[in-house]
Short mmCIF file of C-alpha atoms and ligand atoms in Angstrom, two decimals:
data_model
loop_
_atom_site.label_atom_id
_atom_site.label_comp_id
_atom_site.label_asym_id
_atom_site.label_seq_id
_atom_site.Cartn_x
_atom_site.Cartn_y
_atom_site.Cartn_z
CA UNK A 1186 0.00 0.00 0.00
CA UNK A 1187 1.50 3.60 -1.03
CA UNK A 1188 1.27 6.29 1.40
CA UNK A 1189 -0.63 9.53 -0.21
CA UNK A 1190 0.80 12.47 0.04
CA UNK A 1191 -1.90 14.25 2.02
CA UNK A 1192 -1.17 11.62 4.91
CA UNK A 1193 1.77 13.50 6.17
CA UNK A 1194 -0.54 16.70 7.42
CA UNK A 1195 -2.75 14.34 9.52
CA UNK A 1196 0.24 12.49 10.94
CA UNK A 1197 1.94 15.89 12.32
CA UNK A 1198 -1.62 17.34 13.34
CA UNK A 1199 -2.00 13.34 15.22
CA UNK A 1200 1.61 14.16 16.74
CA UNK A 1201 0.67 17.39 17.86
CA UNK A 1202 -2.35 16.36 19.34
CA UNK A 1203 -0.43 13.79 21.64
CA UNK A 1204 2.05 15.98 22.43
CA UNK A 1205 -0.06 18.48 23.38
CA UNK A 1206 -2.45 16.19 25.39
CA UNK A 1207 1.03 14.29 26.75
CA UNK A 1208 1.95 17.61 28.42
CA UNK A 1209 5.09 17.57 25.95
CA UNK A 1210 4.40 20.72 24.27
CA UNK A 1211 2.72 23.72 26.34
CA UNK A 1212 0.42 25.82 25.57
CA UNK A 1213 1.71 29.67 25.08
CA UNK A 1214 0.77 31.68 27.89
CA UNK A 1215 -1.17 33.81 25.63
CA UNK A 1216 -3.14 31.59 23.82
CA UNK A 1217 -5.13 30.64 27.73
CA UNK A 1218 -6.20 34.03 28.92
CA UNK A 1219 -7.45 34.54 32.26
CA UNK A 1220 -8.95 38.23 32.08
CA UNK A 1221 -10.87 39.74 29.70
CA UNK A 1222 -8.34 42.04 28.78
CA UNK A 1223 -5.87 39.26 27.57
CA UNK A 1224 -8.89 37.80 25.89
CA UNK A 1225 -9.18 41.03 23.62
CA UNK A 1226 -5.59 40.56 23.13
CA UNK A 1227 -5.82 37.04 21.98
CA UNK A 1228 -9.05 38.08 20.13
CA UNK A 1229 -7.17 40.46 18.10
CA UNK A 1230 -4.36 38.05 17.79
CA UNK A 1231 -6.61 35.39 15.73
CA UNK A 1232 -8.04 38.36 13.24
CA UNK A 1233 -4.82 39.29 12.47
CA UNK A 1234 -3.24 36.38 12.28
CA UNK A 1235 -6.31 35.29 9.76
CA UNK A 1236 -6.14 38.63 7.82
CA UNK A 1237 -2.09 37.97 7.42
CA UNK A 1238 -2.88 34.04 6.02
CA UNK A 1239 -5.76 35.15 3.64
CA UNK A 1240 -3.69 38.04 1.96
CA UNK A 1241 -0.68 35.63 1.71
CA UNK A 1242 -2.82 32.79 -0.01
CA UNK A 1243 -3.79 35.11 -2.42
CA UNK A 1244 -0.56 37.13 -3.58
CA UNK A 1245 1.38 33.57 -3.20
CA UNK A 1246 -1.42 31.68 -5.47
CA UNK A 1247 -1.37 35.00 -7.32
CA UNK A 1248 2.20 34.51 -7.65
CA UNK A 1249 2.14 30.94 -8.26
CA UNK A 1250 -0.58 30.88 -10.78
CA UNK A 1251 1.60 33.43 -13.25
CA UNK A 1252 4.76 31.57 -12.82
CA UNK A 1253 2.92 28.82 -13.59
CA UNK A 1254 0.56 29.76 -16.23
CA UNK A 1255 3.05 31.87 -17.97
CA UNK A 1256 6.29 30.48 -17.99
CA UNK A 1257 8.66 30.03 -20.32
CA UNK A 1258 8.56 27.09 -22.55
CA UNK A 1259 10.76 26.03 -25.38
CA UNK A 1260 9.08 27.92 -28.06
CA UNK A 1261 7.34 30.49 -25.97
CA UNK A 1262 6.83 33.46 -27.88
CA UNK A 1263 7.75 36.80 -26.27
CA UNK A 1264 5.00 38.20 -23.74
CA UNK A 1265 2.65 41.07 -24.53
CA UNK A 1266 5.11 44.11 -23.10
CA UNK A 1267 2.66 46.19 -20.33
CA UNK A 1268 4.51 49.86 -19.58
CA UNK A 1269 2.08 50.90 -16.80
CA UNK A 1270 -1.69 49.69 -15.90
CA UNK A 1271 -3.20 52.62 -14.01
CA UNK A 1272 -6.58 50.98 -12.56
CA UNK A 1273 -4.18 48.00 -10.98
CA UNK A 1274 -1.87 50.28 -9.88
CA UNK A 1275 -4.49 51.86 -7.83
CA UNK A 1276 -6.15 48.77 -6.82
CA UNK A 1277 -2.67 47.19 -5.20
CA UNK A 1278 -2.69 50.66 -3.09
CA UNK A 1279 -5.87 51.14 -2.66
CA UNK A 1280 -6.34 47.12 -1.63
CA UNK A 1281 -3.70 47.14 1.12
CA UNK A 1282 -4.64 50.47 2.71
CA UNK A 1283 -8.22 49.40 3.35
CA UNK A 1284 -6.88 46.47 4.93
CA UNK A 1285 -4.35 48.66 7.10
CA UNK A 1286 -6.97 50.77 8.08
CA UNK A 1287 -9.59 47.52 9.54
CA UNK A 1288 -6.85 46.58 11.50
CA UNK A 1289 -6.20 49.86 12.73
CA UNK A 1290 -9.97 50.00 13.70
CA UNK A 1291 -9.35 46.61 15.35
CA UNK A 1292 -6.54 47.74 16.92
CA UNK A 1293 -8.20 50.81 18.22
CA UNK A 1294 -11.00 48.81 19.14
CA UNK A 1295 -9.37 46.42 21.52
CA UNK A 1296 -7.04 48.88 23.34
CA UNK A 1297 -10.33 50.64 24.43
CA UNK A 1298 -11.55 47.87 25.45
CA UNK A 1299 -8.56 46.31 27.29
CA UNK A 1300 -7.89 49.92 29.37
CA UNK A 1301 -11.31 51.26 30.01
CA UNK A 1302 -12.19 54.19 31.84
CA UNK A 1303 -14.72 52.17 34.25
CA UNK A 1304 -11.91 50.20 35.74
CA UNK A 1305 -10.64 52.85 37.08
CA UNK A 1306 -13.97 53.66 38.76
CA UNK A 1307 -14.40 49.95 40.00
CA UNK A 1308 -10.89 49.58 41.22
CA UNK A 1309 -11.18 48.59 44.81
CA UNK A 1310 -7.09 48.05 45.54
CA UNK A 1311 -3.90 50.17 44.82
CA UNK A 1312 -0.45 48.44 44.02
CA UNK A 1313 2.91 50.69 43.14
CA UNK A 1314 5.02 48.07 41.04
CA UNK A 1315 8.50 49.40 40.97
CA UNK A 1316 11.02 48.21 38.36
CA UNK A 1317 14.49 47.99 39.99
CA UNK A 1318 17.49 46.31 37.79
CA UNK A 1319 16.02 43.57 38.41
CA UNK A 1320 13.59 42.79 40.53
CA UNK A 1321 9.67 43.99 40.96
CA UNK A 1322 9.09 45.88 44.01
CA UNK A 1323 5.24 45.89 45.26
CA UNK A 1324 3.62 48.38 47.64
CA UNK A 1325 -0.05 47.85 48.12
CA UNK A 1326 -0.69 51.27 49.09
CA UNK A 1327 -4.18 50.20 51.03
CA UNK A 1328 -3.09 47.32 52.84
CA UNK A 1329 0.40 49.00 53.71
CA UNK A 1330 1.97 45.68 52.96
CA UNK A 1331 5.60 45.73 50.81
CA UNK A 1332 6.75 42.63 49.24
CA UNK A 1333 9.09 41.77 45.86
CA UNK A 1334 8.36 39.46 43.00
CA UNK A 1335 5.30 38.07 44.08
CA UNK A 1336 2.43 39.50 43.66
CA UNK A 1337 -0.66 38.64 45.53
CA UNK A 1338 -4.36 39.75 44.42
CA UNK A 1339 -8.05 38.50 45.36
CA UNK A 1340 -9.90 37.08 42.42
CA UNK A 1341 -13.13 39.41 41.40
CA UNK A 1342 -11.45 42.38 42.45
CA UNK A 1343 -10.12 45.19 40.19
CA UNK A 1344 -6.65 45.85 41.12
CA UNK A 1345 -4.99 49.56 39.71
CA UNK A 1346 -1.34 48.54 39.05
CA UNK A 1347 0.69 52.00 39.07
CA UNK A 1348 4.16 51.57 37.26
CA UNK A 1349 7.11 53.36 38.13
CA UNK A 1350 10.91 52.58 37.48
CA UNK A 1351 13.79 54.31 39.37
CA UNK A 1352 16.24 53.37 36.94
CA UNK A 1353 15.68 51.68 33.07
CA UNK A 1354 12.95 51.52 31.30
CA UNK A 1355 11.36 47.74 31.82
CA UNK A 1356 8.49 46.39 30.62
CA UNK A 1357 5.36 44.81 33.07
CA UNK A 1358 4.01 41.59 31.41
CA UNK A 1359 1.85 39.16 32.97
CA UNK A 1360 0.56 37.16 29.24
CA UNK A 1361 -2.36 35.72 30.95
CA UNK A 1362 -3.35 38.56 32.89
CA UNK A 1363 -2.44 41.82 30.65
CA UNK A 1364 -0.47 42.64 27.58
CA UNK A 1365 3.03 44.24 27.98
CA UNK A 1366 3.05 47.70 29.67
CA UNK A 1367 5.54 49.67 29.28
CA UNK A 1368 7.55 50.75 33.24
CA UNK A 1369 9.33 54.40 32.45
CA UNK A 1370 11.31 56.35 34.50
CA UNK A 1371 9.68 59.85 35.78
CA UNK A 1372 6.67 58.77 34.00
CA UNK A 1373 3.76 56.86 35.23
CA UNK A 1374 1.69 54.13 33.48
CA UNK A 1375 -1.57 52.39 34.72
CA UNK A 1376 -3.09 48.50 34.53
CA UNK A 1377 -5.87 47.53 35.49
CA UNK A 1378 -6.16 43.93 36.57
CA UNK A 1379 -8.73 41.77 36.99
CA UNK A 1380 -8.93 37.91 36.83
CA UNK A 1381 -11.83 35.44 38.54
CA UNK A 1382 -9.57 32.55 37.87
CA UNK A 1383 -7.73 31.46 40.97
CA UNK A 1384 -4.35 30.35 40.15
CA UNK A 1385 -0.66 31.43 39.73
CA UNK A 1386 0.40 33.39 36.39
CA UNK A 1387 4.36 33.60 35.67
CA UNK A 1388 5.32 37.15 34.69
CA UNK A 1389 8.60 38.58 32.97
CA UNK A 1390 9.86 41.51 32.06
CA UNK A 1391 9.72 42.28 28.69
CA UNK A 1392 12.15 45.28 27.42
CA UNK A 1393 15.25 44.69 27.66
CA UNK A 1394 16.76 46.31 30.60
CA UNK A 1395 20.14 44.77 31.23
CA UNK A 1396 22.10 41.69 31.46
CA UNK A 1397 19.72 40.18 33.48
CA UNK A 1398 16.94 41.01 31.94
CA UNK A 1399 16.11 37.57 31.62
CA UNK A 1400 15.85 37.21 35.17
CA UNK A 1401 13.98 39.97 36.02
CA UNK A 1402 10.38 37.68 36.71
CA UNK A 1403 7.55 37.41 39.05
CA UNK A 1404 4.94 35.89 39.82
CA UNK A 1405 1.00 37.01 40.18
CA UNK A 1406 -1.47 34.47 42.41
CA UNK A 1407 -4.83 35.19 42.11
CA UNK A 1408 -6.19 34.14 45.50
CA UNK A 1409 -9.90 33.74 46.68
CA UNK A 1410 -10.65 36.61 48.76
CA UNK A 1411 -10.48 34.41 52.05
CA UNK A 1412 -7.24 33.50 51.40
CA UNK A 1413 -6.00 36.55 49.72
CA UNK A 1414 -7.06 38.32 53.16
CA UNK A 1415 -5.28 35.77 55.11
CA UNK A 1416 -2.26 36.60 52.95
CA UNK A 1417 -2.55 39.96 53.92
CA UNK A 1418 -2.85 39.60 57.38
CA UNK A 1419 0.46 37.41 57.26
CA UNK A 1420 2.57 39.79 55.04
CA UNK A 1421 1.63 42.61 57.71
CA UNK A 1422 2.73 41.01 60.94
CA UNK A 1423 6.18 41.76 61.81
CA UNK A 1424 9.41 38.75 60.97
CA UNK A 1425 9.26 35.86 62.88
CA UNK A 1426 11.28 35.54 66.23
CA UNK A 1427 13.85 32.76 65.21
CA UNK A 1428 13.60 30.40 68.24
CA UNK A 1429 16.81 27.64 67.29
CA UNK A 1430 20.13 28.82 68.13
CA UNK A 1431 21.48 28.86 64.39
CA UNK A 1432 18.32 31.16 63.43
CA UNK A 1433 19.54 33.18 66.30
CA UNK A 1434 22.98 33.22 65.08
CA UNK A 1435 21.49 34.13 61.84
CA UNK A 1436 19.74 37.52 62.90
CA UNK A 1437 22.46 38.36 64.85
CA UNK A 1438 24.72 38.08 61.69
CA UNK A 1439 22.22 39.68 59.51
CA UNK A 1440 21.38 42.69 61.30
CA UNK A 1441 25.50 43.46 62.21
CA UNK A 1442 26.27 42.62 58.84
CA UNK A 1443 25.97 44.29 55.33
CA UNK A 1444 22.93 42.70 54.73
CA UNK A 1445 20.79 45.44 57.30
CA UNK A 1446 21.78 48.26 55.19
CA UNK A 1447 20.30 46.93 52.06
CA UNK A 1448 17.31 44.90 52.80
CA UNK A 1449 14.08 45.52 55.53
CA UNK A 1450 12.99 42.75 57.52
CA UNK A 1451 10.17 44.89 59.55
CA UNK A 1452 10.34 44.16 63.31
CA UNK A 1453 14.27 44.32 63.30
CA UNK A 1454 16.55 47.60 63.15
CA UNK A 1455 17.10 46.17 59.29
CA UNK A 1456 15.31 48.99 57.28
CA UNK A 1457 17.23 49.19 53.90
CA UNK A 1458 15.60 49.63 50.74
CA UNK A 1459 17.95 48.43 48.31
CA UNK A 1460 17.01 45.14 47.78
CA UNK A 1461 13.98 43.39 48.37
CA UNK A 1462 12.12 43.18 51.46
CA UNK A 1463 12.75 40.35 53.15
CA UNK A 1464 10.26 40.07 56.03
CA UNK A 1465 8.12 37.31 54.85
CA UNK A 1466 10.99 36.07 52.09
CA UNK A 1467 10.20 32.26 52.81
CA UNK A 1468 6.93 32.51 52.07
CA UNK A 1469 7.64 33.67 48.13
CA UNK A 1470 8.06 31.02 45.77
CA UNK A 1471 11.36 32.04 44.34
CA UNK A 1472 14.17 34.09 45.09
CA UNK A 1473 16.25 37.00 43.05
CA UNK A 1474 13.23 37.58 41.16
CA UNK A 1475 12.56 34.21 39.36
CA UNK A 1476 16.35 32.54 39.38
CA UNK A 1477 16.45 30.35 41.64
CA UNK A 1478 12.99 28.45 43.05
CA UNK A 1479 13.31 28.86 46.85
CA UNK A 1480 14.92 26.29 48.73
CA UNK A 1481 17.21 26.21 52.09
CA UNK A 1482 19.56 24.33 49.93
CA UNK A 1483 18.82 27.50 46.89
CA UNK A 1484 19.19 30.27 49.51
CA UNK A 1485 22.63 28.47 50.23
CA UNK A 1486 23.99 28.64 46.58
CA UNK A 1487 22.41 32.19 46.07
CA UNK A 1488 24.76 33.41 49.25
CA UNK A 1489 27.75 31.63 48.73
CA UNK A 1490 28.19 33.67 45.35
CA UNK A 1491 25.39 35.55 43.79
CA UNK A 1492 27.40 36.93 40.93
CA UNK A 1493 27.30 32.90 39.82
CA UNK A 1494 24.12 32.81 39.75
CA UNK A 1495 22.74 36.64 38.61
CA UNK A 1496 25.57 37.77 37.04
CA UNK A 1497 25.47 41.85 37.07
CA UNK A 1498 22.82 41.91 40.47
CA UNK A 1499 23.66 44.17 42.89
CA UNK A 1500 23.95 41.63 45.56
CA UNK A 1501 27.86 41.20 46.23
CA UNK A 1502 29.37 38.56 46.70
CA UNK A 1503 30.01 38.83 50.24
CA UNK A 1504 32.59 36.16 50.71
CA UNK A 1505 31.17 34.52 54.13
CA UNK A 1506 32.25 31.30 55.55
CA UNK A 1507 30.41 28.30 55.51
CA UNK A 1508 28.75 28.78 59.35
CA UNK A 1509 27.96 32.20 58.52
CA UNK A 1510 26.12 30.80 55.49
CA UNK A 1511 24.50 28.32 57.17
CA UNK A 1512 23.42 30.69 59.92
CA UNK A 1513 21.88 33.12 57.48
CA UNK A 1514 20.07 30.49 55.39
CA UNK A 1515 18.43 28.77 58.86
CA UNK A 1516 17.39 32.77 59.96
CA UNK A 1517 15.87 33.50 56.37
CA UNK A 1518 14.46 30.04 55.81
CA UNK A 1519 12.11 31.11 59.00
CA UNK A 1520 10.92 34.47 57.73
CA UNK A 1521 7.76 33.05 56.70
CU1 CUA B 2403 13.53 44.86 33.31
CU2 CUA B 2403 13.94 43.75 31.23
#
């Protein structure tokens, strides 16, 4: 039996299929949205994407067909010569402006409708994000609660995301959540963001900003307002007390050491603002904004030489001995 040649199509959409359904090949972030806004996005996505195919089926048949129909063959006679054709000129102008100018109504379309001026009105929570080189600061200005790379927000809530940078300009990008939003220096840009899904988005900057660009991430959980209050209740006590003698150790180190001067763990005469707050730091997911997933064993590698791991960061590499390190990781490990 021959194979037809139309049987290779169904066996890479049959692959795809299991691969997708095998967990082998992900879905894009964008392509699941989990707010309205990043399904206008995606919305406008698929139009495009189906204007682009249809107008490149057509000038590629177009341009098949001719070579095709009038190519040159042994005794081919010379083509009729055409100088200039003045209504096709016109109509291969006129053609792709009117097409230009949909999507640009598309396009105008969705951007109201992905920043509209009742979310501002229905927005029931204030967050300053603040893009440091590179890491996400977040103040929630109503809950006076500060916290870095992890973002926190009750489901069914409209959340007013003001950006601010102190430094480059980055770029806030959440794909599930909200398109990319520009984060300027001395300038300030809103979001609005609302999601009734539950669940944990990834985020990542997305202008470059610097070598570590790349590792400039964060994370958004949606919470159900329950536990999105409980969160808050937690991020607003003061640090733990570290009760074992190596925690102990650890505080004592931290707050004599460097350390104090460029990160705040609230309850303890550490108050700098350098680096990310590091009151509740064991209860994030990650650490240095997305490099490392957080672990005693992590926290260990990050302080034995940061520069290995986020080359560029303004952590130093502080050149501690092994108890010290140990000390430090048991006191930070605690900060839940
Ligand atoms: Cu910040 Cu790229």
């Amino acid at each position: 039996m021959t194979r037809r040649p139309g049987a290779l199509p169904c066996w890479l959409a049959l692959f795809l299929a299991l691969g997708g359904a095998s967990g082998c090949i992900e879905t894009p972030a964008v392509m699941s949205p989990a707010s309205r806004g990043a399904g206008e996005i995606l919305w406008l996505t698929w139009i495009i994407t189906a204007i682009a195919v249809f107008v490149f089926v057509v000038v590629a048949g177009l341009l098949l067909y001719c070579a095709f129909r009038f190519r040159a063959g042994p005794d081919a006679p010379i083509p009729r010569q055409v100088a200039s054709n003045v209504p096709l000129e016109i109509a291969w102008t006129a053609i792709p402006a009117l097409v230009l100018i949909g999507v640009l109504i598309l396009t105008v379309r969705t951007v109201r409708e992905v920043i509209r001026p009742e979310d501002a009105a229905a927005a029931t929570m204030h967050v300053r994000v603040i893009g440091h080189q590179w890491w996400w600061e977040f103040q929630y200005l109503d809950q006076q609660v500060t916290t870095a790379n992890e973002a926190h927000v009750p489901v069914g809530e409209t959340i007013e995301l003001q950006l601010e940078s102190d430094n480059v300009i980055h770029s806030f990008w959440v794909p599930r959540l909200f398109g990319k939003t520009d984060v300027i220096p001395g300038h300030h840009n809103h979001l609005y963001l609302h999601t009734d899904e539950a669940g944990v988005y990834r985020g990542q900057c997305a202008e470059f900003c610097g070598i570590q660009h790349a590792n400039m991430r964060l994370l958004v959980v949606a919470d159900p307002p329950d536990r999105f209050a409980a969160w808050v209740q937690a991020q607003k006590a003061a640090a733990h007390t570290p009760i074992d003698q190596q925690a102990q150790n650890g505080q004592r180190i931290f707050l004599e050491s460097t350390c104090s001067g460029c990160h705040t763990v609230q309850g303890t005469s550490a108050q700098g603002t350098v680096g990310p707050d590091l009151t509740h730091v064991a209860s994030r997911a990650e650490i240095a904004a997305g490099a490392l997933p957080f672990s005693a064993a992590n926290l260990e590698r990050w302080l034995i030489d940061p520069q290995a791991v986020k080359p560029g960061a303004d952590m130093p590499d502080l050149h501690l001995d092994g108890d010290t390190i140990s000390a430090l990781v048991a006191y930070l490990a605690q900060l839940e």
